[in-house]
């Protein structure tokens, strides 16, 4: 079935447009595939029982600055949907909620403080609407190549952690995973016990290129980034692979602005249904995607195959595992990424963080 004669991407009403924010990295492969391989550029056709179709103009907005950039774009109404890191979305949503609301001492409910709300002038709000990548993300810790020892192939994880204590860490943006995960690392080492201050400085360097240059130009001592994206720089001896850390929650979660959920909910659902079909196909036929990933993201075949062995997309993209998200929330709170949230429980905020039509798995 083809689109009606005369309909093109340029004359479809903006009522059918969705702006999709994602990282220009291999995890976004299914998104690239459904947006870039349509009948015409940016077109996603959704068939409903082959009786009629909906045409979605999906505008892909690459965000090399990662989750922090996507959160900023959601708030500035530059994108409608984001495929971003779970920890970044939860931390930002809860911290924004704490700014708008206060927790009554001794109670589990949150009461709205209208005076604070009026003075806060919050930006556009968004909600988590589903899960994209169900497996955790492994972060590699990069440092100056001069720290690499002769003949060194392996590293000791905890020795690597100890090395970066009191170092200056490069991040893409405050609120990105590259900023949040060092807090999780510090907490796992006991460095935040008894109210201790986190033993790092942070410097914003925007994206992977800025971070690599930051190491070379001594603007930072280390940075954390997804391991397969960083691996080519290790292979070329540009930076040194010091260690890894893998937090225990789904790597990527899906968020959408309240505005788009109010005005184009059916379109959002249609887009996610098509994407869910593609992620299922991707997981079932991983070998068929090797060339696409190599060509799209400049990775070696060996690295693509290794990554494919580690990745798994959420079977039901519209679902969220309550207990896993609660665990993420608790770790972020313990790590002091969530600010002033001592009296806050995930049960108190779940309705403000996760869209009410999302399937919660208990």
mmCIF file of C-alpha atoms in Angstrom, residues 56-348:
data_model
loop_
_atom_site.group_PDB
_atom_site.id
_atom_site.type_symbol
_atom_site.label_atom_id
_atom_site.label_comp_id
_atom_site.label_asym_id
_atom_site.label_seq_id
_atom_site.Cartn_x
_atom_site.Cartn_y
_atom_site.Cartn_z
ATOM 1 C CA UNK A 56 3.843 10.195 10.801
ATOM 2 C CA UNK A 57 6.500 12.738 9.928
ATOM 3 C CA UNK A 58 9.190 11.692 12.389
ATOM 4 C CA UNK A 59 11.988 14.256 12.544
ATOM 5 C CA UNK A 60 15.119 12.688 14.013
ATOM 6 C CA UNK A 61 17.025 15.139 16.231
ATOM 7 C CA UNK A 62 20.496 13.809 16.999
ATOM 8 C CA UNK A 63 21.696 14.789 20.476
ATOM 9 C CA UNK A 64 25.452 14.133 20.775
ATOM 10 C CA UNK A 65 25.342 15.826 24.182
ATOM 11 C CA UNK A 66 23.389 12.831 25.468
ATOM 12 C CA UNK A 67 20.668 12.750 28.073
ATOM 13 C CA UNK A 68 21.389 16.217 29.447
ATOM 14 C CA UNK A 69 20.899 17.711 25.992
ATOM 15 C CA UNK A 70 17.687 15.740 25.438
ATOM 16 C CA UNK A 71 16.258 16.861 28.779
ATOM 17 C CA UNK A 72 17.085 20.455 27.883
ATOM 18 C CA UNK A 73 15.423 20.020 24.472
ATOM 19 C CA UNK A 74 12.296 18.489 26.045
ATOM 20 C CA UNK A 75 12.007 21.461 28.379
ATOM 21 C CA UNK A 76 12.644 23.966 25.582
ATOM 22 C CA UNK A 77 10.058 22.290 23.303
ATOM 23 C CA UNK A 78 12.705 21.391 20.716
ATOM 24 C CA UNK A 79 11.812 17.680 20.772
ATOM 25 C CA UNK A 80 8.638 15.769 21.638
ATOM 26 C CA UNK A 81 10.036 12.338 22.525
ATOM 27 C CA UNK A 82 13.439 11.382 23.946
ATOM 28 C CA UNK A 83 15.222 8.049 24.143
ATOM 29 C CA UNK A 84 17.461 8.852 27.076
ATOM 30 C CA UNK A 85 19.312 7.276 29.986
ATOM 31 C CA UNK A 86 17.073 5.980 32.751
ATOM 32 C CA UNK A 87 19.065 7.521 35.593
ATOM 33 C CA UNK A 88 19.142 10.951 33.959
ATOM 34 C CA UNK A 89 15.400 11.066 33.374
ATOM 35 C CA UNK A 90 14.485 9.863 36.863
ATOM 36 C CA UNK A 91 16.936 12.213 38.592
ATOM 37 C CA UNK A 92 15.785 15.246 36.621
ATOM 38 C CA UNK A 93 12.091 14.511 37.014
ATOM 39 C CA UNK A 94 12.327 13.952 40.761
ATOM 40 C CA UNK A 95 14.605 16.946 41.377
ATOM 41 C CA UNK A 96 12.217 19.165 39.419
ATOM 42 C CA UNK A 97 9.338 17.732 41.417
ATOM 43 C CA UNK A 98 11.111 18.559 44.678
ATOM 44 C CA UNK A 99 11.456 22.144 43.476
ATOM 45 C CA UNK A 100 7.696 22.341 42.901
ATOM 46 C CA UNK A 101 6.488 20.386 45.862
ATOM 47 C CA UNK A 102 7.519 19.705 49.423
ATOM 48 C CA UNK A 103 7.261 16.536 51.483
ATOM 49 C CA UNK A 104 5.371 16.961 54.769
ATOM 50 C CA UNK A 105 7.438 15.700 57.702
ATOM 51 C CA UNK A 106 6.250 12.316 58.901
ATOM 52 C CA UNK A 107 3.803 11.832 56.024
ATOM 53 C CA UNK A 108 4.115 9.845 52.827
ATOM 54 C CA UNK A 109 2.041 12.234 50.735
ATOM 55 C CA UNK A 110 3.336 15.233 48.833
ATOM 56 C CA UNK A 111 1.478 18.500 49.347
ATOM 57 C CA UNK A 112 1.564 21.232 46.733
ATOM 58 C CA UNK A 113 3.037 24.554 47.844
ATOM 59 C CA UNK A 114 1.427 27.145 45.589
ATOM 60 C CA UNK A 115 3.740 30.000 46.582
ATOM 61 C CA UNK A 116 6.848 27.988 45.657
ATOM 62 C CA UNK A 117 5.211 26.860 42.451
ATOM 63 C CA UNK A 118 4.345 30.400 41.413
ATOM 64 C CA UNK A 119 7.881 31.611 42.020
ATOM 65 C CA UNK A 120 9.662 28.649 40.452
ATOM 66 C CA UNK A 121 8.765 29.358 36.812
ATOM 67 C CA UNK A 122 9.374 25.744 35.768
ATOM 68 C CA UNK A 123 10.020 24.816 32.149
ATOM 69 C CA UNK A 124 7.971 22.404 30.039
ATOM 70 C CA UNK A 125 7.324 19.159 31.868
ATOM 71 C CA UNK A 126 7.681 15.614 30.577
ATOM 72 C CA UNK A 127 6.941 12.052 31.689
ATOM 73 C CA UNK A 128 8.475 8.618 31.264
ATOM 74 C CA UNK A 129 6.226 6.647 28.912
ATOM 75 C CA UNK A 130 8.091 3.373 28.374
ATOM 76 C CA UNK A 131 11.346 1.434 28.241
ATOM 77 C CA UNK A 132 13.617 1.267 25.185
ATOM 78 C CA UNK A 133 16.731 -0.808 26.041
ATOM 79 C CA UNK A 134 16.097 -3.298 28.843
ATOM 80 C CA UNK A 135 19.702 -4.367 29.483
ATOM 81 C CA UNK A 136 21.990 -2.158 31.618
ATOM 82 C CA UNK A 137 24.565 0.153 30.047
ATOM 83 C CA UNK A 138 28.248 -0.450 30.720
ATOM 84 C CA UNK A 139 30.213 2.755 31.193
ATOM 85 C CA UNK A 140 33.930 2.780 30.537
ATOM 86 C CA UNK A 141 36.240 5.088 32.455
ATOM 87 C CA UNK A 142 38.786 6.830 30.236
ATOM 88 C CA UNK A 143 41.985 8.556 31.318
ATOM 89 C CA UNK A 144 45.189 9.956 29.809
ATOM 90 C CA UNK A 145 47.104 7.532 27.615
ATOM 91 C CA UNK A 146 50.240 8.126 29.712
ATOM 92 C CA UNK A 147 48.610 6.101 32.498
ATOM 93 C CA UNK A 148 48.591 2.966 30.367
ATOM 94 C CA UNK A 149 51.222 0.517 31.556
ATOM 95 C CA UNK A 150 53.431 -1.404 29.144
ATOM 96 C CA UNK A 151 51.727 -4.596 28.017
ATOM 97 C CA UNK A 152 48.569 -3.855 29.994
ATOM 98 C CA UNK A 153 45.480 -5.538 28.564
ATOM 99 C CA UNK A 154 43.261 -5.926 31.611
ATOM 100 C CA UNK A 155 42.391 -3.696 34.507
ATOM 101 C CA UNK A 156 41.306 -4.201 38.075
ATOM 102 C CA UNK A 157 37.909 -2.557 38.485
ATOM 103 C CA UNK A 158 38.279 -1.270 42.012
ATOM 104 C CA UNK A 159 41.870 -0.189 41.485
ATOM 105 C CA UNK A 160 40.563 1.912 38.604
ATOM 106 C CA UNK A 161 37.899 3.395 40.839
ATOM 107 C CA UNK A 162 40.452 4.328 43.498
ATOM 108 C CA UNK A 163 42.612 5.995 40.860
ATOM 109 C CA UNK A 164 40.019 8.618 39.929
ATOM 110 C CA UNK A 165 39.282 9.754 43.485
ATOM 111 C CA UNK A 166 39.758 13.554 43.704
ATOM 112 C CA UNK A 167 40.106 13.813 39.922
ATOM 113 C CA UNK A 168 38.412 16.322 37.624
ATOM 114 C CA UNK A 169 35.755 14.514 35.590
ATOM 115 C CA UNK A 170 34.625 15.692 32.173
ATOM 116 C CA UNK A 171 30.860 15.518 31.549
ATOM 117 C CA UNK A 172 28.687 16.271 28.543
ATOM 118 C CA UNK A 173 26.194 18.272 30.610
ATOM 119 C CA UNK A 174 25.109 18.443 34.211
ATOM 120 C CA UNK A 175 22.308 15.919 34.630
ATOM 121 C CA UNK A 176 23.651 13.599 31.926
ATOM 122 C CA UNK A 177 24.676 10.044 32.679
ATOM 123 C CA UNK A 178 28.327 11.075 32.464
ATOM 124 C CA UNK A 179 27.631 13.378 35.419
ATOM 125 C CA UNK A 180 25.346 11.060 37.422
ATOM 126 C CA UNK A 181 27.261 7.763 37.234
ATOM 127 C CA UNK A 182 30.332 9.139 39.100
ATOM 128 C CA UNK A 183 27.995 9.702 42.074
ATOM 129 C CA UNK A 184 26.884 6.064 41.845
ATOM 130 C CA UNK A 185 30.531 4.969 41.656
ATOM 131 C CA UNK A 186 31.471 7.129 44.651
ATOM 132 C CA UNK A 187 28.611 5.715 46.690
ATOM 133 C CA UNK A 188 29.612 2.124 45.832
ATOM 134 C CA UNK A 189 33.086 2.890 47.217
ATOM 135 C CA UNK A 190 31.730 4.372 50.445
ATOM 136 C CA UNK A 191 33.038 7.823 49.569
ATOM 137 C CA UNK A 192 29.682 9.454 50.348
ATOM 138 C CA UNK A 193 29.174 7.828 53.753
ATOM 139 C CA UNK A 194 28.503 10.048 56.755
ATOM 140 C CA UNK A 195 27.621 13.016 54.576
ATOM 141 C CA UNK A 196 30.993 13.241 52.858
ATOM 142 C CA UNK A 197 31.251 15.513 49.839
ATOM 143 C CA UNK A 198 31.724 13.786 46.493
ATOM 144 C CA UNK A 199 35.489 13.616 45.814
ATOM 145 C CA UNK A 200 35.347 14.925 42.242
ATOM 146 C CA UNK A 201 35.301 18.176 40.328
ATOM 147 C CA UNK A 202 33.278 18.390 37.132
ATOM 148 C CA UNK A 203 33.848 20.281 33.898
ATOM 149 C CA UNK A 204 31.304 20.445 31.054
ATOM 150 C CA UNK A 205 32.796 19.431 27.678
ATOM 151 C CA UNK A 206 29.590 18.841 25.668
ATOM 152 C CA UNK A 207 30.100 15.528 23.816
ATOM 153 C CA UNK A 208 32.476 12.643 23.154
ATOM 154 C CA UNK A 209 34.774 14.782 20.982
ATOM 155 C CA UNK A 210 34.954 17.467 23.647
ATOM 156 C CA UNK A 211 35.707 14.842 26.286
ATOM 157 C CA UNK A 212 38.493 13.247 24.250
ATOM 158 C CA UNK A 213 40.045 16.664 23.643
ATOM 159 C CA UNK A 214 39.561 17.467 27.318
ATOM 160 C CA UNK A 215 41.782 14.533 28.261
ATOM 161 C CA UNK A 216 44.421 15.433 25.661
ATOM 162 C CA UNK A 217 44.439 19.111 26.642
ATOM 163 C CA UNK A 218 44.392 18.397 30.407
ATOM 164 C CA UNK A 219 41.016 20.073 30.900
ATOM 165 C CA UNK A 220 39.902 16.937 32.739
ATOM 166 C CA UNK A 221 41.546 13.836 34.176
ATOM 167 C CA UNK A 222 38.885 11.320 33.214
ATOM 168 C CA UNK A 223 35.401 10.858 31.790
ATOM 169 C CA UNK A 224 32.776 8.107 31.692
ATOM 170 C CA UNK A 225 31.061 7.132 28.427
ATOM 171 C CA UNK A 226 29.427 4.101 26.840
ATOM 172 C CA UNK A 227 32.152 1.521 26.290
ATOM 173 C CA UNK A 228 31.662 0.648 22.602
ATOM 174 C CA UNK A 229 31.422 4.307 21.600
ATOM 175 C CA UNK A 230 34.683 4.938 23.461
ATOM 176 C CA UNK A 231 36.478 1.772 22.316
ATOM 177 C CA UNK A 232 37.827 3.149 18.985
ATOM 178 C CA UNK A 233 39.721 5.798 20.973
ATOM 179 C CA UNK A 234 41.256 3.065 23.141
ATOM 180 C CA UNK A 235 42.207 1.032 20.070
ATOM 181 C CA UNK A 236 43.993 4.050 18.594
ATOM 182 C CA UNK A 237 45.794 4.717 21.914
ATOM 183 C CA UNK A 238 44.240 8.174 22.124
ATOM 184 C CA UNK A 239 42.994 7.597 25.678
ATOM 185 C CA UNK A 240 43.493 4.823 28.235
ATOM 186 C CA UNK A 241 40.734 2.414 29.296
ATOM 187 C CA UNK A 242 40.961 2.527 33.071
ATOM 188 C CA UNK A 243 37.879 0.587 34.223
ATOM 189 C CA UNK A 244 34.141 -0.077 33.744
ATOM 190 C CA UNK A 245 30.987 0.380 35.799
ATOM 191 C CA UNK A 246 27.532 -1.075 35.069
ATOM 192 C CA UNK A 247 24.562 0.254 37.078
ATOM 193 C CA UNK A 248 21.747 -2.323 37.553
ATOM 194 C CA UNK A 249 18.865 -0.774 35.597
ATOM 195 C CA UNK A 250 17.631 -0.548 31.989
ATOM 196 C CA UNK A 251 19.944 1.584 29.884
ATOM 197 C CA UNK A 252 17.442 3.687 27.941
ATOM 198 C CA UNK A 253 13.961 4.868 28.817
ATOM 199 C CA UNK A 254 11.439 6.790 26.721
ATOM 200 C CA UNK A 255 10.124 10.205 27.749
ATOM 201 C CA UNK A 256 7.636 12.561 26.132
ATOM 202 C CA UNK A 257 6.513 16.090 26.883
ATOM 203 C CA UNK A 258 3.209 16.631 28.641
ATOM 204 C CA UNK A 259 2.248 18.832 25.704
ATOM 205 C CA UNK A 260 2.667 16.093 23.090
ATOM 206 C CA UNK A 261 0.899 13.543 25.308
ATOM 207 C CA UNK A 262 -2.033 15.925 25.602
ATOM 208 C CA UNK A 263 -2.229 16.884 21.921
ATOM 209 C CA UNK A 264 -0.912 13.885 19.944
ATOM 210 C CA UNK A 265 -1.138 10.839 22.205
ATOM 211 C CA UNK A 266 -2.485 8.528 19.492
ATOM 212 C CA UNK A 267 0.342 9.582 17.166
ATOM 213 C CA UNK A 268 2.927 8.885 19.891
ATOM 214 C CA UNK A 269 1.426 5.438 20.447
ATOM 215 C CA UNK A 270 1.435 4.694 16.725
ATOM 216 C CA UNK A 271 5.087 5.680 16.417
ATOM 217 C CA UNK A 272 6.074 3.525 19.392
ATOM 218 C CA UNK A 273 4.142 0.543 18.003
ATOM 219 C CA UNK A 274 6.151 0.720 14.789
ATOM 220 C CA UNK A 275 9.371 1.094 16.766
ATOM 221 C CA UNK A 276 8.419 -1.864 18.986
ATOM 222 C CA UNK A 277 7.965 -4.001 15.879
ATOM 223 C CA UNK A 278 11.397 -2.904 14.662
ATOM 224 C CA UNK A 279 13.159 -3.548 17.998
ATOM 225 C CA UNK A 280 11.612 -7.030 18.133
ATOM 226 C CA UNK A 281 12.819 -7.728 14.604
ATOM 227 C CA UNK A 282 16.242 -6.312 15.526
ATOM 228 C CA UNK A 283 16.595 -8.617 18.549
ATOM 229 C CA UNK A 284 15.433 -11.673 16.621
ATOM 230 C CA UNK A 285 17.792 -11.104 13.668
ATOM 231 C CA UNK A 286 20.802 -9.341 15.155
ATOM 232 C CA UNK A 287 23.241 -10.574 12.515
ATOM 233 C CA UNK A 288 21.206 -8.826 9.810
ATOM 234 C CA UNK A 289 22.018 -5.451 11.382
ATOM 235 C CA UNK A 290 25.815 -5.678 11.475
ATOM 236 C CA UNK A 291 26.467 -3.814 8.225
ATOM 237 C CA UNK A 292 23.925 -1.120 9.047
ATOM 238 C CA UNK A 293 25.533 -0.443 12.434
ATOM 239 C CA UNK A 294 29.071 -0.469 10.997
ATOM 240 C CA UNK A 295 28.151 2.009 8.288
ATOM 241 C CA UNK A 296 25.964 4.260 10.430
ATOM 242 C CA UNK A 297 28.174 4.548 13.513
ATOM 243 C CA UNK A 298 31.726 3.850 12.262
ATOM 244 C CA UNK A 299 32.335 0.805 14.447
ATOM 245 C CA UNK A 300 34.471 -2.241 13.695
ATOM 246 C CA UNK A 301 32.633 -5.452 12.880
ATOM 247 C CA UNK A 302 34.178 -7.212 15.890
ATOM 248 C CA UNK A 303 32.916 -4.469 18.206
ATOM 249 C CA UNK A 304 29.463 -4.514 16.623
ATOM 250 C CA UNK A 305 29.196 -8.269 17.162
ATOM 251 C CA UNK A 306 30.342 -7.942 20.771
ATOM 252 C CA UNK A 307 27.812 -5.175 21.399
ATOM 253 C CA UNK A 308 25.001 -7.189 19.810
ATOM 254 C CA UNK A 309 25.725 -9.965 22.306
ATOM 255 C CA UNK A 310 25.095 -7.552 25.187
ATOM 256 C CA UNK A 311 22.086 -5.527 24.024
ATOM 257 C CA UNK A 312 18.408 -6.348 24.389
ATOM 258 C CA UNK A 313 15.475 -4.069 23.641
ATOM 259 C CA UNK A 314 12.361 -4.007 25.797
ATOM 260 C CA UNK A 315 9.856 -6.596 24.578
ATOM 261 C CA UNK A 316 6.911 -4.338 25.406
ATOM 262 C CA UNK A 317 8.061 -0.793 24.777
ATOM 263 C CA UNK A 318 5.034 0.615 26.639
ATOM 264 C CA UNK A 319 6.025 -1.021 29.939
ATOM 265 C CA UNK A 320 8.097 0.008 32.959
ATOM 266 C CA UNK A 321 9.321 -2.353 35.688
ATOM 267 C CA UNK A 322 8.244 -0.661 38.913
ATOM 268 C CA UNK A 323 10.726 -2.472 41.170
ATOM 269 C CA UNK A 324 13.683 -1.808 38.854
ATOM 270 C CA UNK A 325 12.836 1.887 38.622
ATOM 271 C CA UNK A 326 12.356 2.001 42.376
ATOM 272 C CA UNK A 327 15.826 0.477 42.801
ATOM 273 C CA UNK A 328 17.284 3.127 40.467
ATOM 274 C CA UNK A 329 15.506 5.877 42.418
ATOM 275 C CA UNK A 330 16.812 4.533 45.741
ATOM 276 C CA UNK A 331 20.409 4.329 44.492
ATOM 277 C CA UNK A 332 20.204 7.864 43.095
ATOM 278 C CA UNK A 333 18.786 9.102 46.393
ATOM 279 C CA UNK A 334 21.469 7.305 48.414
ATOM 280 C CA UNK A 335 24.129 8.680 46.064
ATOM 281 C CA UNK A 336 22.781 12.215 46.633
ATOM 282 C CA UNK A 337 21.963 12.672 42.957
ATOM 283 C CA UNK A 338 18.380 13.277 44.079
ATOM 284 C CA UNK A 339 18.640 16.339 46.285
ATOM 285 C CA UNK A 340 16.893 16.776 49.640
ATOM 286 C CA UNK A 341 14.840 13.645 49.057
ATOM 287 C CA UNK A 342 15.433 11.868 52.364
ATOM 288 C CA UNK A 343 11.713 11.680 53.176
ATOM 289 C CA UNK A 344 10.714 10.802 49.630
ATOM 290 C CA UNK A 345 9.720 7.303 48.488
ATOM 291 C CA UNK A 346 9.320 6.162 44.896
ATOM 292 C CA UNK A 347 5.663 5.349 45.596
ATOM 293 C CA UNK A 348 5.159 9.064 46.344
#
